[in-house]
CSV table of C-alpha atoms and ligand atoms in Angstrom, one decimal:
chain,number,residue,atom,x,y,z
Y,1,MET,CA,-9.0,-40.9,53.2
Y,2,ILE,CA,-11.5,-38.3,52.1
Y,3,TYR,CA,-13.4,-38.7,48.7
Y,4,GLU,CA,-14.9,-35.6,47.3
Y,5,THR,CA,-18.5,-36.4,46.2
Y,6,ILE,CA,-21.8,-35.0,45.5
Y,7,VAL,CA,-24.3,-35.6,48.3
Y,8,THR,CA,-28.0,-35.5,47.4
Y,9,THR,CA,-30.8,-35.4,49.8
Y,10,ALA,CA,-34.5,-34.7,49.8
Y,11,ASP,CA,-36.6,-32.8,52.3
Y,12,ARG,CA,-39.8,-34.0,53.8
Y,13,ASP,CA,-41.8,-33.0,50.8
Y,14,GLY,CA,-39.3,-34.7,48.4
Y,15,ARG,CA,-37.7,-31.5,47.3
Y,16,PRO,CA,-33.9,-32.4,46.1
Y,17,HIS,CA,-31.0,-30.7,47.5
Y,18,ILE,CA,-27.5,-31.2,46.0
Y,19,ALA,CA,-24.2,-30.3,47.7
Y,20,PRO,CA,-20.5,-31.2,47.2
Y,21,MET,CA,-19.3,-32.9,50.2
Y,22,GLY,CA,-16.2,-35.0,51.5
Y,23,VAL,CA,-17.0,-38.4,52.6
Y,24,ARG,CA,-15.0,-40.8,54.6
Y,25,PHE,CA,-15.4,-44.5,55.0
Y,26,GLU,CA,-15.0,-46.0,58.4
Y,27,ASP,CA,-15.7,-49.7,59.4
Y,28,GLY,CA,-18.0,-50.0,56.7
Y,29,PHE,CA,-19.9,-46.8,57.4
Y,30,ALA,CA,-20.0,-43.7,55.4
Y,31,ILE,CA,-19.0,-40.5,57.5
Y,32,LEU,CA,-20.5,-37.1,56.6
Y,33,ALA,CA,-19.5,-33.9,58.4
Y,34,PRO,CA,-21.5,-30.8,57.4
Y,35,PHE,CA,-20.9,-27.4,58.9
Y,36,ARG,CA,-24.0,-25.9,60.4
Y,37,PRO,CA,-26.2,-24.3,58.8
Y,38,SER,CA,-26.6,-27.2,56.3
Y,39,ALA,CA,-29.7,-28.1,54.2
Y,40,THR,CA,-28.0,-31.5,53.7
Y,41,LEU,CA,-27.9,-31.9,57.6
Y,42,ASP,CA,-31.5,-30.7,57.9
Y,43,ASN,CA,-32.6,-33.3,55.2
Y,44,VAL,CA,-30.6,-36.2,56.7
Y,45,ILE,CA,-32.3,-35.5,60.1
Y,46,ALA,CA,-35.8,-35.3,58.5
Y,47,THR,CA,-35.6,-38.4,56.4
Y,48,ARG,CA,-32.6,-40.3,57.8
Y,49,SER,CA,-31.3,-40.8,54.3
Y,50,ALA,CA,-28.7,-39.5,52.1
Y,51,VAL,CA,-27.0,-40.5,48.7
Y,52,ILE,CA,-23.3,-40.4,47.6
Y,53,ASN,CA,-22.9,-39.7,43.9
Y,54,PHE,CA,-19.7,-40.5,42.4
Y,55,THR,CA,-19.2,-38.3,39.5
Y,56,THR,CA,-16.5,-36.9,37.4
Y,57,ASP,CA,-18.8,-34.1,36.0
Y,58,VAL,CA,-17.1,-31.4,37.9
Y,59,ARG,CA,-19.8,-28.7,36.7
Y,60,VAL,CA,-21.9,-30.2,39.5
Y,61,PHE,CA,-19.1,-29.2,42.0
Y,62,ALA,CA,-18.4,-25.7,40.5
Y,63,GLY,CA,-22.3,-25.0,39.7
Y,64,CYS,CA,-23.4,-25.8,43.4
Y,65,VAL,CA,-20.5,-23.9,45.1
Y,66,THR,CA,-20.8,-20.9,43.1
Y,67,GLY,CA,-24.6,-21.0,42.9
Y,68,TYR,CA,-24.6,-20.5,39.2
Y,69,ALA,CA,-25.9,-24.0,38.2
Y,70,ARG,CA,-27.5,-25.8,41.1
Y,71,ASP,CA,-30.4,-27.6,39.6
Y,72,TRP,CA,-28.9,-30.8,38.2
Y,73,PRO,CA,-31.3,-33.5,37.1
Y,74,THR,CA,-32.1,-36.0,40.0
Y,75,ILE,CA,-34.3,-39.1,40.2
Y,76,ALA,CA,-35.8,-41.2,43.2
Y,77,ALA,CA,-33.3,-43.3,45.0
Y,78,ASP,CA,-34.2,-47.1,45.0
Y,79,LYS,CA,-34.3,-47.9,48.7
Y,80,VAL,CA,-34.3,-44.7,50.7
Y,81,PRO,CA,-36.5,-41.7,50.6
Y,82,SER,CA,-34.0,-39.6,48.7
Y,83,VAL,CA,-32.8,-38.7,45.2
Y,84,ARG,CA,-29.5,-39.4,43.3
Y,85,LEU,CA,-28.0,-37.5,40.4
Y,86,LYS,CA,-29.6,-38.8,37.1
Y,87,ALA,CA,-26.1,-38.7,35.7
Y,88,THR,CA,-23.6,-40.2,37.9
Y,89,LEU,CA,-21.0,-43.0,37.4
Y,90,ALA,CA,-22.2,-44.8,40.5
Y,91,HIS,CA,-24.3,-44.0,43.8
Y,92,SER,CA,-24.5,-45.3,47.4
Y,93,GLU,CA,-27.9,-44.9,49.3
Y,94,LEU,CA,-27.2,-44.3,52.9
Y,95,ARG,CA,-29.5,-44.5,56.1
Y,96,LEU,CA,-28.5,-42.6,59.2
Y,97,ALA,CA,-27.1,-45.0,61.9
Y,98,GLU,CA,-25.8,-42.4,64.2
Y,99,LEU,CA,-25.7,-38.5,64.6
Y,100,ARG,CA,-23.0,-37.2,66.8
Y,101,ASP,CA,-24.2,-33.7,67.3
Y,102,ASP,CA,-21.9,-30.7,67.7
Y,103,GLU,CA,-22.9,-26.9,67.4
Y,104,THR,CA,-20.4,-26.4,64.6
Y,105,ARG,CA,-20.0,-29.5,62.7
Y,106,PRO,CA,-22.2,-32.6,63.5
Y,107,VAL,CA,-20.9,-36.0,62.4
Y,108,LEU,CA,-23.2,-38.3,60.5
Y,109,ARG,CA,-22.5,-41.9,60.6
Y,110,MET,CA,-24.4,-43.7,57.6
Y,111,GLU,CA,-25.1,-47.2,56.7
Y,112,CYS,CA,-24.8,-48.1,53.1
Y,113,VAL,CA,-28.1,-50.0,52.1
Y,114,HIS,CA,-27.6,-49.9,48.4
Y,115,ARG,CA,-25.0,-49.3,45.7
Y,116,ALA,CA,-25.4,-49.2,41.9
Y,117,THR,CA,-23.0,-48.6,39.1
Y,118,HIS,CA,-24.1,-46.8,36.0
Y,119,ALA,CA,-21.1,-46.0,34.0
Y,120,PRO,CA,-17.4,-46.8,33.9
Y,121,PHE,CA,-14.8,-44.4,35.4
Y,122,ALA,CA,-12.9,-43.1,32.4
Y,123,GLY,CA,-9.5,-42.4,34.2
Y,124,PHE,CA,-7.9,-39.5,36.2
Y,125,ASN,CA,-8.1,-36.0,34.6
Y,126,ARG,CA,-5.9,-33.2,36.0
Y,127,ALA,CA,-8.3,-30.5,35.0
Y,128,GLN,CA,-11.1,-32.3,36.9
Y,129,ALA,CA,-8.8,-32.4,40.0
Y,130,ALA,CA,-8.1,-28.7,39.5
Y,131,VAL,CA,-11.8,-27.7,39.3
Y,132,VAL,CA,-12.4,-29.7,42.5
Y,133,GLU,CA,-9.6,-27.9,44.3
Y,134,GLY,CA,-10.8,-24.6,42.8
Y,135,ALA,CA,-14.3,-25.2,44.1
Y,136,ILE,CA,-12.9,-25.8,47.7
Y,137,LEU,CA,-11.1,-22.4,47.2
Y,138,VAL,CA,-14.3,-20.7,46.3
Y,139,SER,CA,-16.2,-22.2,49.2
Y,140,ARG,CA,-13.5,-20.6,51.5
Y,141,LEU,CA,-13.1,-17.1,49.9
Y,142,PHE,CA,-14.3,-15.6,53.1
Y,143,MET,CA,-11.3,-16.9,54.9
Y,144,LEU,CA,-8.5,-16.9,52.3
Y,145,SER,CA,-6.3,-13.8,51.3
Y,146,PRO,CA,-6.6,-12.7,47.7
Y,147,GLU,CA,-2.7,-13.5,47.3
Y,148,LYS,CA,-3.4,-17.1,48.4
Y,149,VAL,CA,-6.3,-17.5,46.0
Y,150,ASP,CA,-4.3,-15.9,43.1
Y,151,SER,CA,-1.3,-18.1,43.6
Y,152,GLU,CA,-3.5,-21.3,43.9
Y,153,ILE,CA,-5.6,-20.4,40.8
Y,154,ALA,CA,-2.4,-19.7,38.9
Y,155,TYR,CA,-1.0,-23.3,39.6
Y,156,LEU,CA,-4.3,-24.9,38.9
Y,157,GLN,CA,-4.7,-23.0,35.6
Y,158,ILE,CA,-1.8,-25.1,34.2
Y,159,ALA,CA,-3.7,-28.2,34.5
Y,160,ILE,CA,-6.8,-26.6,32.9
Y,161,ASP,CA,-4.9,-25.3,30.0
Y,162,LYS,CA,-3.1,-28.6,29.4
Y,163,THR,CA,-5.9,-31.2,29.9
Y,164,ALA,CA,-9.4,-29.6,30.2
Y,165,GLY,CA,-12.3,-30.5,28.0
Y,166,ASP,CA,-15.4,-28.4,27.4
Y,167,ILE,CA,-17.1,-29.4,30.7
Y,168,GLU,CA,-14.0,-28.6,32.7
Y,169,ARG,CA,-13.5,-25.2,31.1
Y,170,GLU,CA,-17.2,-24.3,31.7
Y,171,ALA,CA,-16.8,-25.2,35.4
Y,172,TRP,CA,-13.7,-23.4,35.7
Y,173,GLN,CA,-15.1,-20.2,34.2
Y,174,TRP,CA,-17.8,-20.4,36.8
Y,175,LEU,CA,-15.2,-20.5,39.6
Y,176,LEU,CA,-13.2,-17.6,38.1
Y,177,ARG,CA,-16.4,-15.5,37.9
Y,178,ALA,CA,-17.4,-16.2,41.3
Y,179,ILE,CA,-13.9,-15.0,42.7
Y,180,GLU,CA,-14.4,-11.8,40.5
Y,181,ALA,CA,-17.9,-11.4,42.0
Y,182,HIS,CA,-16.6,-11.9,45.6
Y,183,ARG,CA,-13.9,-9.3,45.1
Y,184,ALA,CA,-16.2,-6.8,43.6
Y,185,LYS,CA,-18.6,-7.3,46.5
Y,186,ALA,CA,-15.9,-6.9,49.0
Y,187,ALA,CA,-14.6,-3.8,47.3
Y,188,GLY,CA,-18.1,-2.3,47.8
X,201,FMN,C1,-15.1,-30.7,47.1
X,201,FMN,C2,-16.0,-29.9,48.2
X,201,FMN,C3,-16.0,-30.7,49.4
X,201,FMN,C4,-16.8,-30.2,50.3
X,201,FMN,N1,-17.0,-30.7,51.6
X,201,FMN,C5,-17.8,-30.2,52.6
X,201,FMN,C6,-17.9,-31.0,53.8
X,201,FMN,O1,-17.3,-32.1,53.9
X,201,FMN,N2,-18.9,-30.3,54.8
X,201,FMN,C7,-19.4,-29.2,54.5
X,201,FMN,O2,-20.0,-28.8,55.4
X,201,FMN,N3,-19.1,-28.5,53.3
X,201,FMN,C8,-18.2,-29.1,52.5
X,201,FMN,N4,-18.3,-28.2,51.2
X,201,FMN,C9,-18.9,-27.1,51.1
X,201,FMN,C10,-20.5,-27.3,50.9
X,201,FMN,O3,-20.6,-28.0,49.6
X,201,FMN,C11,-21.2,-26.0,50.7
X,201,FMN,O4,-21.0,-25.3,51.9
X,201,FMN,C12,-22.8,-26.4,50.7
X,201,FMN,O5,-23.4,-25.2,50.7
X,201,FMN,C13,-23.1,-27.2,52.0
X,201,FMN,O6,-24.2,-26.6,52.6
X,201,FMN,P1,-25.6,-27.3,52.3
X,201,FMN,O7,-25.8,-28.5,53.1
X,201,FMN,O8,-26.5,-26.2,53.1
X,201,FMN,O9,-25.8,-27.3,51.0
X,201,FMN,C14,-17.5,-28.9,50.2
X,201,FMN,C15,-17.2,-28.2,48.9
X,201,FMN,C16,-16.5,-28.8,48.0
X,201,FMN,C17,-16.5,-27.9,46.8
């Protein structure tokens, strides 16, 4: 099972970095698999730490993946030299246990050393799921045909129209804008 989360890290100077990332849990360890090049990977190697943020604010996913809103407020983590999102339902602080290196996609096996819950989970929302799917599409625009993107977006739009609130609508607009910008650039 893969959970789509926001991974926060810090570089050696404490500068925060925020990235949407899938996480698996295996034998009590959290497994991250960042594609190279990756600032998350560089920061984990530098500090041996990362934080998983469990958030339903899908603007963080869409904002980071499009580059339209990357600077979400962070605060220092409690037990590791890293940061967490200031607004998150819960977070887990991780220490690097093992790095399985690979020239394309290294695997980071990380031990959870601290967990905290800050707010309750409000329930599933289809528009939030649609934004997460749309954010994955946007992160793969370079390898997907325009027809595939259009058909997926048309399907996801149904959940947006039926169930989104303001946060999801704002995130969705960033994704649509990024798709347009990608196409304008490709057309020269
Ligand atoms: C929901 C979601 C899940 C993602 N999961 C991964 C992942 O597991 N590994 C990865 O390298 N990129 C993943 N991405 C793309 C990264 O967020 C994006 O490429 C990011 O810039 C990672 O590079 P960085 O560490 O330099 O920020 C995901 C994107 C989204 C929207």
